[in-house]
């Protein structure tokens, strides 16, 4: 693997995380628990789709085969999508969605803070831009974790259940392989092991306020970064790709 | 016998309306004026919120990233319009959640257009171009409505709606200039939305039961038939420009009235859809009711947490 291939793979992982989570969050549109939350969730989806677009644009440029951001977003096979399993999980109830978003937002904020210092100017610039909105997403999801955790007994039990279920997908956020190793040497990629302690301590802090427990079962699932997804992924892609597959090679 | 005082107040009120002085929340107003406005503004708010569903139906299937982002932004605007309108209704003493419950119970209405299904991507173009276009025709005169908070909310809503209409027409134009399949998709969608869009202006002036008093109070400033005629006059040339055919064999330019004559609207269909028998009435209401029911525990948690926080601050 050369540097160019590594940057392409690295960028696609980031783009796919934003795309799939944006896709999931956009499914809430019109079905939120309160109108204000419909607006907030739609806005988060919009930010994530915007991030995905920027990273796919850059990936297409790095790839240099004349493809567009849409070719990369819509026309790959399931195994070629490299998002973590966490973001493709179904929305479930509002607490499931918030727990998924919270784990991701804590990671993303730390990740973009570091990536904005990358020696790769394009990645650094997109990270810088994305960081601003990610801070809002994190504020939003943190506040909901606290409200639901320290709300009613029902909401406490529900959000604890969401946390317990989704915990097994969180380690994969810190997945690294030779792509990362090669790019860390060039100060392009972020060394994710360095983020993990801060990720965990922020979560502990919010959970304490929310009266929630960090799950004790440490057994983890992984596969997304290598293109091996959950059963939900094929259905998500079927919707996402529907128009591009049914009406190939057209302008919209 | 009517209270002399009330008669005097009514006279003053009508004098203000006649002088185009805006009525503000704390001003005296006839009970019927308040009731009419609450009904109209809440219906408008419900329409914005229910209107998120047919378009929301295509967000996950939007054909490219740009269209997806624009559609998300548009639907987010609709939710925002719903919020300002519920707030405008609250200035008249309406309770947002109670009025939402009235809609869920079928007591309060929302715009019937949203009871039609969105069956192809082209429908996103037609909703923006025709449905938002018809909404703008209805809403521009509302910017001059006699009730201040509603008029001001409409100024902002109209700005955003006109942006929505342009994006809808842009989708329609792209399809109409696209491949034969895309053009057929656009025409098929146009055929389905044209007549329901004309119905959005409501019953004919002769049949409209709320119109006369609303006109006197300057809540409504232009009649249903006049607005419908303006919409047809503006939209027909737009359709012709991109090569779409109006699905109305009776459509003809009338030189004398400097406007189009058009065929008779199927009022039986209109009445049936209003009464709950449209293709998606049940789906739309079910979706809204479920959102409220499923969100109950979330809203309760938010309230309980706010109470706890308040208690903590106090101690």
PDB file of C-alpha atoms in Angstrom, chain A residues 1-251:
ATOM      1  CA  UNK A   1       0.000   0.000   0.000  1.00  0.00           C
ATOM      2  CA  UNK A   2       1.400   3.377  -0.976  1.00  0.00           C
ATOM      3  CA  UNK A   3       0.691   6.723   0.643  1.00  0.00           C
ATOM      4  CA  UNK A   4      -1.963   7.723  -1.883  1.00  0.00           C
ATOM      5  CA  UNK A   5      -3.876   4.463  -1.398  1.00  0.00           C
ATOM      6  CA  UNK A   6      -3.638   4.871   2.348  1.00  0.00           C
ATOM      7  CA  UNK A   7      -5.012   8.431   2.242  1.00  0.00           C
ATOM      8  CA  UNK A   8      -7.876   7.265   0.038  1.00  0.00           C
ATOM      9  CA  UNK A   9      -8.798   4.446   2.389  1.00  0.00           C
ATOM     10  CA  UNK A  10      -8.414   6.687   5.414  1.00  0.00           C
ATOM     11  CA  UNK A  11     -10.633   9.401   3.938  1.00  0.00           C
ATOM     12  CA  UNK A  12     -13.318   6.930   2.890  1.00  0.00           C
ATOM     13  CA  UNK A  13     -13.545   5.574   6.435  1.00  0.00           C
ATOM     14  CA  UNK A  14     -14.272   9.056   7.752  1.00  0.00           C
ATOM     15  CA  UNK A  15     -16.694   9.841   4.922  1.00  0.00           C
ATOM     16  CA  UNK A  16     -18.579   6.558   5.348  1.00  0.00           C
ATOM     17  CA  UNK A  17     -19.015   7.137   9.088  1.00  0.00           C
ATOM     18  CA  UNK A  18     -20.613  10.521   8.367  1.00  0.00           C
ATOM     19  CA  UNK A  19     -22.705   9.197   5.499  1.00  0.00           C
ATOM     20  CA  UNK A  20     -24.215   6.223   7.303  1.00  0.00           C
ATOM     21  CA  UNK A  21     -24.899   8.104  10.519  1.00  0.00           C
ATOM     22  CA  UNK A  22     -26.383  10.998   8.517  1.00  0.00           C
ATOM     23  CA  UNK A  23     -28.559   8.468   6.712  1.00  0.00           C
ATOM     24  CA  UNK A  24     -29.798   6.966   9.964  1.00  0.00           C
ATOM     25  CA  UNK A  25     -30.468  10.307  11.620  1.00  0.00           C
ATOM     26  CA  UNK A  26     -32.344  11.528   8.550  1.00  0.00           C
ATOM     27  CA  UNK A  27     -34.793   8.645   9.020  1.00  0.00           C
ATOM     28  CA  UNK A  28     -36.093  10.528  12.076  1.00  0.00           C
ATOM     29  CA  UNK A  29     -37.330  13.423   9.981  1.00  0.00           C
ATOM     30  CA  UNK A  30     -40.981  14.059  10.861  1.00  0.00           C
ATOM     31  CA  UNK A  31     -41.020  11.421  13.615  1.00  0.00           C
ATOM     32  CA  UNK A  32     -39.104  13.098  16.462  1.00  0.00           C
ATOM     33  CA  UNK A  33     -40.402  13.127  20.035  1.00  0.00           C
ATOM     34  CA  UNK A  34     -41.028  16.897  19.889  1.00  0.00           C
ATOM     35  CA  UNK A  35     -40.871  19.460  17.106  1.00  0.00           C
ATOM     36  CA  UNK A  36     -37.709  21.127  18.441  1.00  0.00           C
ATOM     37  CA  UNK A  37     -36.001  17.736  18.320  1.00  0.00           C
ATOM     38  CA  UNK A  38     -37.145  17.159  14.741  1.00  0.00           C
ATOM     39  CA  UNK A  39     -35.340  20.360  13.872  1.00  0.00           C
ATOM     40  CA  UNK A  40     -32.214  19.397  15.835  1.00  0.00           C
ATOM     41  CA  UNK A  41     -31.982  15.890  14.382  1.00  0.00           C
ATOM     42  CA  UNK A  42     -32.560  17.089  10.831  1.00  0.00           C
ATOM     43  CA  UNK A  43     -29.847  19.656  11.353  1.00  0.00           C
ATOM     44  CA  UNK A  44     -27.390  17.033  12.603  1.00  0.00           C
ATOM     45  CA  UNK A  45     -28.205  14.828   9.607  1.00  0.00           C
ATOM     46  CA  UNK A  46     -27.588  17.791   7.331  1.00  0.00           C
ATOM     47  CA  UNK A  47     -24.190  18.470   8.939  1.00  0.00           C
ATOM     48  CA  UNK A  48     -23.182  14.825   8.617  1.00  0.00           C
ATOM     49  CA  UNK A  49     -24.193  14.653   4.950  1.00  0.00           C
ATOM     50  CA  UNK A  50     -22.220  17.863   4.410  1.00  0.00           C
ATOM     51  CA  UNK A  51     -19.137  16.339   6.056  1.00  0.00           C
ATOM     52  CA  UNK A  52     -19.527  13.184   3.995  1.00  0.00           C
ATOM     53  CA  UNK A  53     -19.686  15.289   0.825  1.00  0.00           C
ATOM     54  CA  UNK A  54     -16.470  17.129   1.697  1.00  0.00           C
ATOM     55  CA  UNK A  55     -14.571  13.946   2.548  1.00  0.00           C
ATOM     56  CA  UNK A  56     -15.877  12.114  -0.544  1.00  0.00           C
ATOM     57  CA  UNK A  57     -14.878  15.067  -2.725  1.00  0.00           C
ATOM     58  CA  UNK A  58     -11.371  14.831  -1.353  1.00  0.00           C
ATOM     59  CA  UNK A  59     -11.309  11.029  -1.667  1.00  0.00           C
ATOM     60  CA  UNK A  60     -12.313  11.344  -5.331  1.00  0.00           C
ATOM     61  CA  UNK A  61      -9.502  13.838  -5.873  1.00  0.00           C
ATOM     62  CA  UNK A  62      -6.950  11.548  -4.191  1.00  0.00           C
ATOM     63  CA  UNK A  63      -8.182   8.582  -6.193  1.00  0.00           C
ATOM     64  CA  UNK A  64      -7.710  10.525  -9.420  1.00  0.00           C
ATOM     65  CA  UNK A  65      -9.950   8.343 -11.586  1.00  0.00           C
ATOM     66  CA  UNK A  66     -12.391  11.099 -12.510  1.00  0.00           C
ATOM     67  CA  UNK A  67     -15.059   9.868 -10.099  1.00  0.00           C
ATOM     68  CA  UNK A  68     -17.323  12.234  -8.176  1.00  0.00           C
ATOM     69  CA  UNK A  69     -18.337  12.377  -4.537  1.00  0.00           C
ATOM     70  CA  UNK A  70     -21.659  10.809  -5.585  1.00  0.00           C
ATOM     71  CA  UNK A  71     -19.951   7.858  -7.323  1.00  0.00           C
ATOM     72  CA  UNK A  72     -18.188   7.102  -4.061  1.00  0.00           C
ATOM     73  CA  UNK A  73     -21.224   7.690  -1.851  1.00  0.00           C
ATOM     74  CA  UNK A  74     -23.729   5.737  -3.933  1.00  0.00           C
ATOM     75  CA  UNK A  75     -22.028   3.267  -6.209  1.00  0.00           C
ATOM     76  CA  UNK A  76     -19.801   1.028  -4.148  1.00  0.00           C
ATOM     77  CA  UNK A  77     -20.575  -2.493  -3.002  1.00  0.00           C
ATOM     78  CA  UNK A  78     -21.328  -3.225   0.626  1.00  0.00           C
ATOM     79  CA  UNK A  79     -17.836  -4.624   1.300  1.00  0.00           C
ATOM     80  CA  UNK A  80     -16.319  -1.401   0.014  1.00  0.00           C
ATOM     81  CA  UNK A  81     -18.020   0.750   2.673  1.00  0.00           C
ATOM     82  CA  UNK A  82     -15.691   1.144   5.653  1.00  0.00           C
ATOM     83  CA  UNK A  83     -17.826   2.790   8.329  1.00  0.00           C
ATOM     84  CA  UNK A  84     -17.798   1.418  11.862  1.00  0.00           C
ATOM     85  CA  UNK A  85     -20.662  -0.886  12.858  1.00  0.00           C
ATOM     86  CA  UNK A  86     -21.904   1.635  15.417  1.00  0.00           C
ATOM     87  CA  UNK A  87     -23.175   4.174  12.884  1.00  0.00           C
ATOM     88  CA  UNK A  88     -25.155   1.702  10.775  1.00  0.00           C
ATOM     89  CA  UNK A  89     -27.135   0.374  13.758  1.00  0.00           C
ATOM     90  CA  UNK A  90     -30.842   1.021  13.507  1.00  0.00           C
ATOM     91  CA  UNK A  91     -32.351   4.060  15.194  1.00  0.00           C
ATOM     92  CA  UNK A  92     -34.390   2.075  17.714  1.00  0.00           C
ATOM     93  CA  UNK A  93     -36.105   4.395  20.181  1.00  0.00           C
ATOM     94  CA  UNK A  94     -34.950   7.933  20.858  1.00  0.00           C
ATOM     95  CA  UNK A  95     -32.617   6.760  23.639  1.00  0.00           C
ATOM     96  CA  UNK A  96     -30.900   4.279  21.294  1.00  0.00           C
ATOM     97  CA  UNK A  97     -30.365   7.061  18.776  1.00  0.00           C
ATOM     98  CA  UNK A  98     -29.000   9.417  21.427  1.00  0.00           C
ATOM     99  CA  UNK A  99     -26.635   6.811  22.910  1.00  0.00           C
ATOM    100  CA  UNK A 100     -25.278   5.958  19.439  1.00  0.00           C
ATOM    101  CA  UNK A 101     -24.845   9.651  18.682  1.00  0.00           C
ATOM    102  CA  UNK A 102     -23.202  10.372  22.027  1.00  0.00           C
ATOM    103  CA  UNK A 103     -20.555   7.648  21.718  1.00  0.00           C
ATOM    104  CA  UNK A 104     -19.832   8.832  18.202  1.00  0.00           C
ATOM    105  CA  UNK A 105     -19.833  12.579  18.983  1.00  0.00           C
ATOM    106  CA  UNK A 106     -17.373  12.197  21.867  1.00  0.00           C
ATOM    107  CA  UNK A 107     -15.054  10.308  19.546  1.00  0.00           C
ATOM    108  CA  UNK A 108     -15.568  12.659  16.629  1.00  0.00           C
ATOM    109  CA  UNK A 109     -14.824  15.794  18.596  1.00  0.00           C
ATOM    110  CA  UNK A 110     -11.505  14.410  19.833  1.00  0.00           C
ATOM    111  CA  UNK A 111     -10.742  13.007  16.401  1.00  0.00           C
ATOM    112  CA  UNK A 112     -11.408  16.245  14.502  1.00  0.00           C
ATOM    113  CA  UNK A 113      -9.442  18.260  17.063  1.00  0.00           C
ATOM    114  CA  UNK A 114      -6.403  16.120  16.234  1.00  0.00           C
ATOM    115  CA  UNK A 115      -7.094  15.779  12.510  1.00  0.00           C
ATOM    116  CA  UNK A 116      -7.323  19.551  12.166  1.00  0.00           C
ATOM    117  CA  UNK A 117      -3.557  19.528  12.897  1.00  0.00           C
ATOM    118  CA  UNK A 118      -2.829  16.980  10.147  1.00  0.00           C
ATOM    119  CA  UNK A 119      -0.021  17.745   7.707  1.00  0.00           C
ATOM    120  CA  UNK A 120      -2.504  16.887   4.958  1.00  0.00           C
ATOM    121  CA  UNK A 121      -3.956  20.340   4.308  1.00  0.00           C
ATOM    122  CA  UNK A 122      -7.232  19.107   2.846  1.00  0.00           C
ATOM    123  CA  UNK A 123      -7.997  16.722   5.700  1.00  0.00           C
ATOM    124  CA  UNK A 124      -6.994  19.389   8.220  1.00  0.00           C
ATOM    125  CA  UNK A 125      -9.291  21.966   6.616  1.00  0.00           C
ATOM    126  CA  UNK A 126     -12.326  19.672   6.450  1.00  0.00           C
ATOM    127  CA  UNK A 127     -11.703  18.542  10.036  1.00  0.00           C
ATOM    128  CA  UNK A 128     -11.512  22.144  11.212  1.00  0.00           C
ATOM    129  CA  UNK A 129     -14.801  22.955   9.508  1.00  0.00           C
ATOM    130  CA  UNK A 130     -16.489  19.791  10.809  1.00  0.00           C
ATOM    131  CA  UNK A 131     -15.225  20.332  14.351  1.00  0.00           C
ATOM    132  CA  UNK A 132     -17.405  23.390  14.883  1.00  0.00           C
ATOM    133  CA  UNK A 133     -20.635  21.540  14.167  1.00  0.00           C
ATOM    134  CA  UNK A 134     -19.448  18.408  15.979  1.00  0.00           C
ATOM    135  CA  UNK A 135     -19.128  20.459  19.171  1.00  0.00           C
ATOM    136  CA  UNK A 136     -22.817  21.334  18.871  1.00  0.00           C
ATOM    137  CA  UNK A 137     -23.731  17.708  18.199  1.00  0.00           C
ATOM    138  CA  UNK A 138     -21.822  16.644  21.300  1.00  0.00           C
ATOM    139  CA  UNK A 139     -23.481  19.295  23.422  1.00  0.00           C
ATOM    140  CA  UNK A 140     -26.866  18.123  22.158  1.00  0.00           C
ATOM    141  CA  UNK A 141     -26.251  14.413  22.752  1.00  0.00           C
ATOM    142  CA  UNK A 142     -24.549  14.974  26.135  1.00  0.00           C
ATOM    143  CA  UNK A 143     -27.493  17.020  27.388  1.00  0.00           C
ATOM    144  CA  UNK A 144     -29.928  14.331  26.311  1.00  0.00           C
ATOM    145  CA  UNK A 145     -27.881  11.595  27.989  1.00  0.00           C
ATOM    146  CA  UNK A 146     -28.128  13.587  31.219  1.00  0.00           C
ATOM    147  CA  UNK A 147     -31.837  14.374  30.816  1.00  0.00           C
ATOM    148  CA  UNK A 148     -32.778  10.798  30.038  1.00  0.00           C
ATOM    149  CA  UNK A 149     -30.415   9.255  32.598  1.00  0.00           C
ATOM    150  CA  UNK A 150     -31.464  11.607  35.378  1.00  0.00           C
ATOM    151  CA  UNK A 151     -35.075  12.053  34.265  1.00  0.00           C
ATOM    152  CA  UNK A 152     -37.707   9.480  35.167  1.00  0.00           C
ATOM    153  CA  UNK A 153     -37.145   5.866  36.215  1.00  0.00           C
ATOM    154  CA  UNK A 154     -38.460   4.781  32.810  1.00  0.00           C
ATOM    155  CA  UNK A 155     -36.098   7.041  30.886  1.00  0.00           C
ATOM    156  CA  UNK A 156     -33.192   6.021  33.102  1.00  0.00           C
ATOM    157  CA  UNK A 157     -33.823   2.326  32.444  1.00  0.00           C
ATOM    158  CA  UNK A 158     -34.299   2.903  28.749  1.00  0.00           C
ATOM    159  CA  UNK A 159     -31.126   4.890  28.183  1.00  0.00           C
ATOM    160  CA  UNK A 160     -29.102   2.498  30.370  1.00  0.00           C
ATOM    161  CA  UNK A 161     -30.430  -0.285  28.154  1.00  0.00           C
ATOM    162  CA  UNK A 162     -29.346   1.593  25.021  1.00  0.00           C
ATOM    163  CA  UNK A 163     -25.883   2.190  26.474  1.00  0.00           C
ATOM    164  CA  UNK A 164     -25.540  -1.474  27.487  1.00  0.00           C
ATOM    165  CA  UNK A 165     -26.548  -2.631  24.019  1.00  0.00           C
ATOM    166  CA  UNK A 166     -24.391  -0.248  21.996  1.00  0.00           C
ATOM    167  CA  UNK A 167     -21.285  -0.471  24.165  1.00  0.00           C
ATOM    168  CA  UNK A 168     -20.032  -3.472  22.186  1.00  0.00           C
ATOM    169  CA  UNK A 169     -19.658  -1.291  19.078  1.00  0.00           C
ATOM    170  CA  UNK A 170     -17.541   1.414  20.696  1.00  0.00           C
ATOM    171  CA  UNK A 171     -14.069  -0.144  20.586  1.00  0.00           C
ATOM    172  CA  UNK A 172     -14.183  -0.196  16.823  1.00  0.00           C
ATOM    173  CA  UNK A 173     -14.103   3.613  16.812  1.00  0.00           C
ATOM    174  CA  UNK A 174     -10.429   3.193  17.799  1.00  0.00           C
ATOM    175  CA  UNK A 175      -9.611   0.584  15.175  1.00  0.00           C
ATOM    176  CA  UNK A 176      -6.230   1.056  13.496  1.00  0.00           C
ATOM    177  CA  UNK A 177      -4.280  -0.960  10.943  1.00  0.00           C
ATOM    178  CA  UNK A 178      -1.414  -0.451   8.472  1.00  0.00           C
ATOM    179  CA  UNK A 179      -3.304   2.453   6.845  1.00  0.00           C
ATOM    180  CA  UNK A 180      -3.133   4.399  10.070  1.00  0.00           C
ATOM    181  CA  UNK A 181       0.420   3.300  10.860  1.00  0.00           C
ATOM    182  CA  UNK A 182       1.708   4.486   7.508  1.00  0.00           C
ATOM    183  CA  UNK A 183      -0.057   7.851   7.771  1.00  0.00           C
ATOM    184  CA  UNK A 184       0.768   8.457  11.433  1.00  0.00           C
ATOM    185  CA  UNK A 185       4.445   8.359  10.448  1.00  0.00           C
ATOM    186  CA  UNK A 186       3.768  11.237   8.064  1.00  0.00           C
ATOM    187  CA  UNK A 187       1.756  13.128  10.693  1.00  0.00           C
ATOM    188  CA  UNK A 188      -1.292  12.824   8.459  1.00  0.00           C
ATOM    189  CA  UNK A 189      -3.439  10.444  10.482  1.00  0.00           C
ATOM    190  CA  UNK A 190      -4.509  10.624  14.110  1.00  0.00           C
ATOM    191  CA  UNK A 191      -3.082   8.118  16.587  1.00  0.00           C
ATOM    192  CA  UNK A 192      -6.404   6.882  17.966  1.00  0.00           C
ATOM    193  CA  UNK A 193      -4.889   5.095  20.959  1.00  0.00           C
ATOM    194  CA  UNK A 194      -4.016   8.543  22.285  1.00  0.00           C
ATOM    195  CA  UNK A 195      -7.715   9.577  22.209  1.00  0.00           C
ATOM    196  CA  UNK A 196      -9.143   6.649  24.074  1.00  0.00           C
ATOM    197  CA  UNK A 197      -8.432   7.805  27.626  1.00  0.00           C
ATOM    198  CA  UNK A 198     -10.057  11.199  26.993  1.00  0.00           C
ATOM    199  CA  UNK A 199     -13.022   9.518  25.303  1.00  0.00           C
ATOM    200  CA  UNK A 200     -13.598   7.307  28.303  1.00  0.00           C
ATOM    201  CA  UNK A 201     -13.129  10.063  30.868  1.00  0.00           C
ATOM    202  CA  UNK A 202     -15.594  12.391  29.121  1.00  0.00           C
ATOM    203  CA  UNK A 203     -18.136   9.585  28.981  1.00  0.00           C
ATOM    204  CA  UNK A 204     -17.587   8.773  32.666  1.00  0.00           C
ATOM    205  CA  UNK A 205     -18.090  12.402  33.579  1.00  0.00           C
ATOM    206  CA  UNK A 206     -21.384  12.706  31.667  1.00  0.00           C
ATOM    207  CA  UNK A 207     -22.563   9.304  32.888  1.00  0.00           C
ATOM    208  CA  UNK A 208     -21.920  10.321  36.452  1.00  0.00           C
ATOM    209  CA  UNK A 209     -24.157  13.336  36.059  1.00  0.00           C
ATOM    210  CA  UNK A 210     -26.695  11.170  34.245  1.00  0.00           C
ATOM    211  CA  UNK A 211     -26.548   8.506  36.980  1.00  0.00           C
ATOM    212  CA  UNK A 212     -25.640   5.897  34.346  1.00  0.00           C
ATOM    213  CA  UNK A 213     -23.149   3.036  34.549  1.00  0.00           C
ATOM    214  CA  UNK A 214     -20.457   2.159  32.081  1.00  0.00           C
ATOM    215  CA  UNK A 215     -21.163  -1.437  31.016  1.00  0.00           C
ATOM    216  CA  UNK A 216     -18.919  -4.035  32.568  1.00  0.00           C
ATOM    217  CA  UNK A 217     -19.005  -6.536  29.717  1.00  0.00           C
ATOM    218  CA  UNK A 218     -15.995  -5.693  27.588  1.00  0.00           C
ATOM    219  CA  UNK A 219     -16.645  -8.130  24.726  1.00  0.00           C
ATOM    220  CA  UNK A 220     -16.598  -6.115  21.499  1.00  0.00           C
ATOM    221  CA  UNK A 221     -17.831  -6.395  17.921  1.00  0.00           C
ATOM    222  CA  UNK A 222     -15.888  -5.197  14.903  1.00  0.00           C
ATOM    223  CA  UNK A 223     -15.834  -5.603  11.155  1.00  0.00           C
ATOM    224  CA  UNK A 224     -17.096  -2.394   9.586  1.00  0.00           C
ATOM    225  CA  UNK A 225     -13.633  -0.933   9.015  1.00  0.00           C
ATOM    226  CA  UNK A 226     -12.827  -4.047   6.975  1.00  0.00           C
ATOM    227  CA  UNK A 227     -16.104  -3.929   5.072  1.00  0.00           C
ATOM    228  CA  UNK A 228     -17.859  -6.647   7.069  1.00  0.00           C
ATOM    229  CA  UNK A 229     -21.089  -5.086   8.233  1.00  0.00           C
ATOM    230  CA  UNK A 230     -24.188  -5.997  10.199  1.00  0.00           C
ATOM    231  CA  UNK A 231     -27.401  -7.345   8.647  1.00  0.00           C
ATOM    232  CA  UNK A 232     -28.811  -3.804   8.658  1.00  0.00           C
ATOM    233  CA  UNK A 233     -26.250  -2.448   6.221  1.00  0.00           C
ATOM    234  CA  UNK A 234     -27.659  -4.000   3.047  1.00  0.00           C
ATOM    235  CA  UNK A 235     -31.065  -2.454   3.667  1.00  0.00           C
ATOM    236  CA  UNK A 236     -29.577   0.948   4.416  1.00  0.00           C
ATOM    237  CA  UNK A 237     -27.631   0.796   1.154  1.00  0.00           C
ATOM    238  CA  UNK A 238     -30.665  -0.435  -0.785  1.00  0.00           C
ATOM    239  CA  UNK A 239     -32.418   2.810   0.133  1.00  0.00           C
ATOM    240  CA  UNK A 240     -29.397   5.032  -0.169  1.00  0.00           C
ATOM    241  CA  UNK A 241     -28.463   3.685  -3.597  1.00  0.00           C
ATOM    242  CA  UNK A 242     -31.977   3.187  -4.953  1.00  0.00           C
ATOM    243  CA  UNK A 243     -32.051   6.037  -7.471  1.00  0.00           C
ATOM    244  CA  UNK A 244     -28.474   5.651  -8.649  1.00  0.00           C
ATOM    245  CA  UNK A 245     -28.948   1.908  -9.181  1.00  0.00           C
ATOM    246  CA  UNK A 246     -32.393   2.145 -10.811  1.00  0.00           C
ATOM    247  CA  UNK A 247     -31.459   5.057 -13.095  1.00  0.00           C
ATOM    248  CA  UNK A 248     -27.721   4.795 -13.746  1.00  0.00           C
ATOM    249  CA  UNK A 249     -25.632   7.558 -15.330  1.00  0.00           C
ATOM    250  CA  UNK A 250     -28.122  10.382 -15.046  1.00  0.00           C
ATOM    251  CA  UNK A 251     -27.871  13.929 -13.749  1.00  0.00           C
TER     252      UNK A 251
END
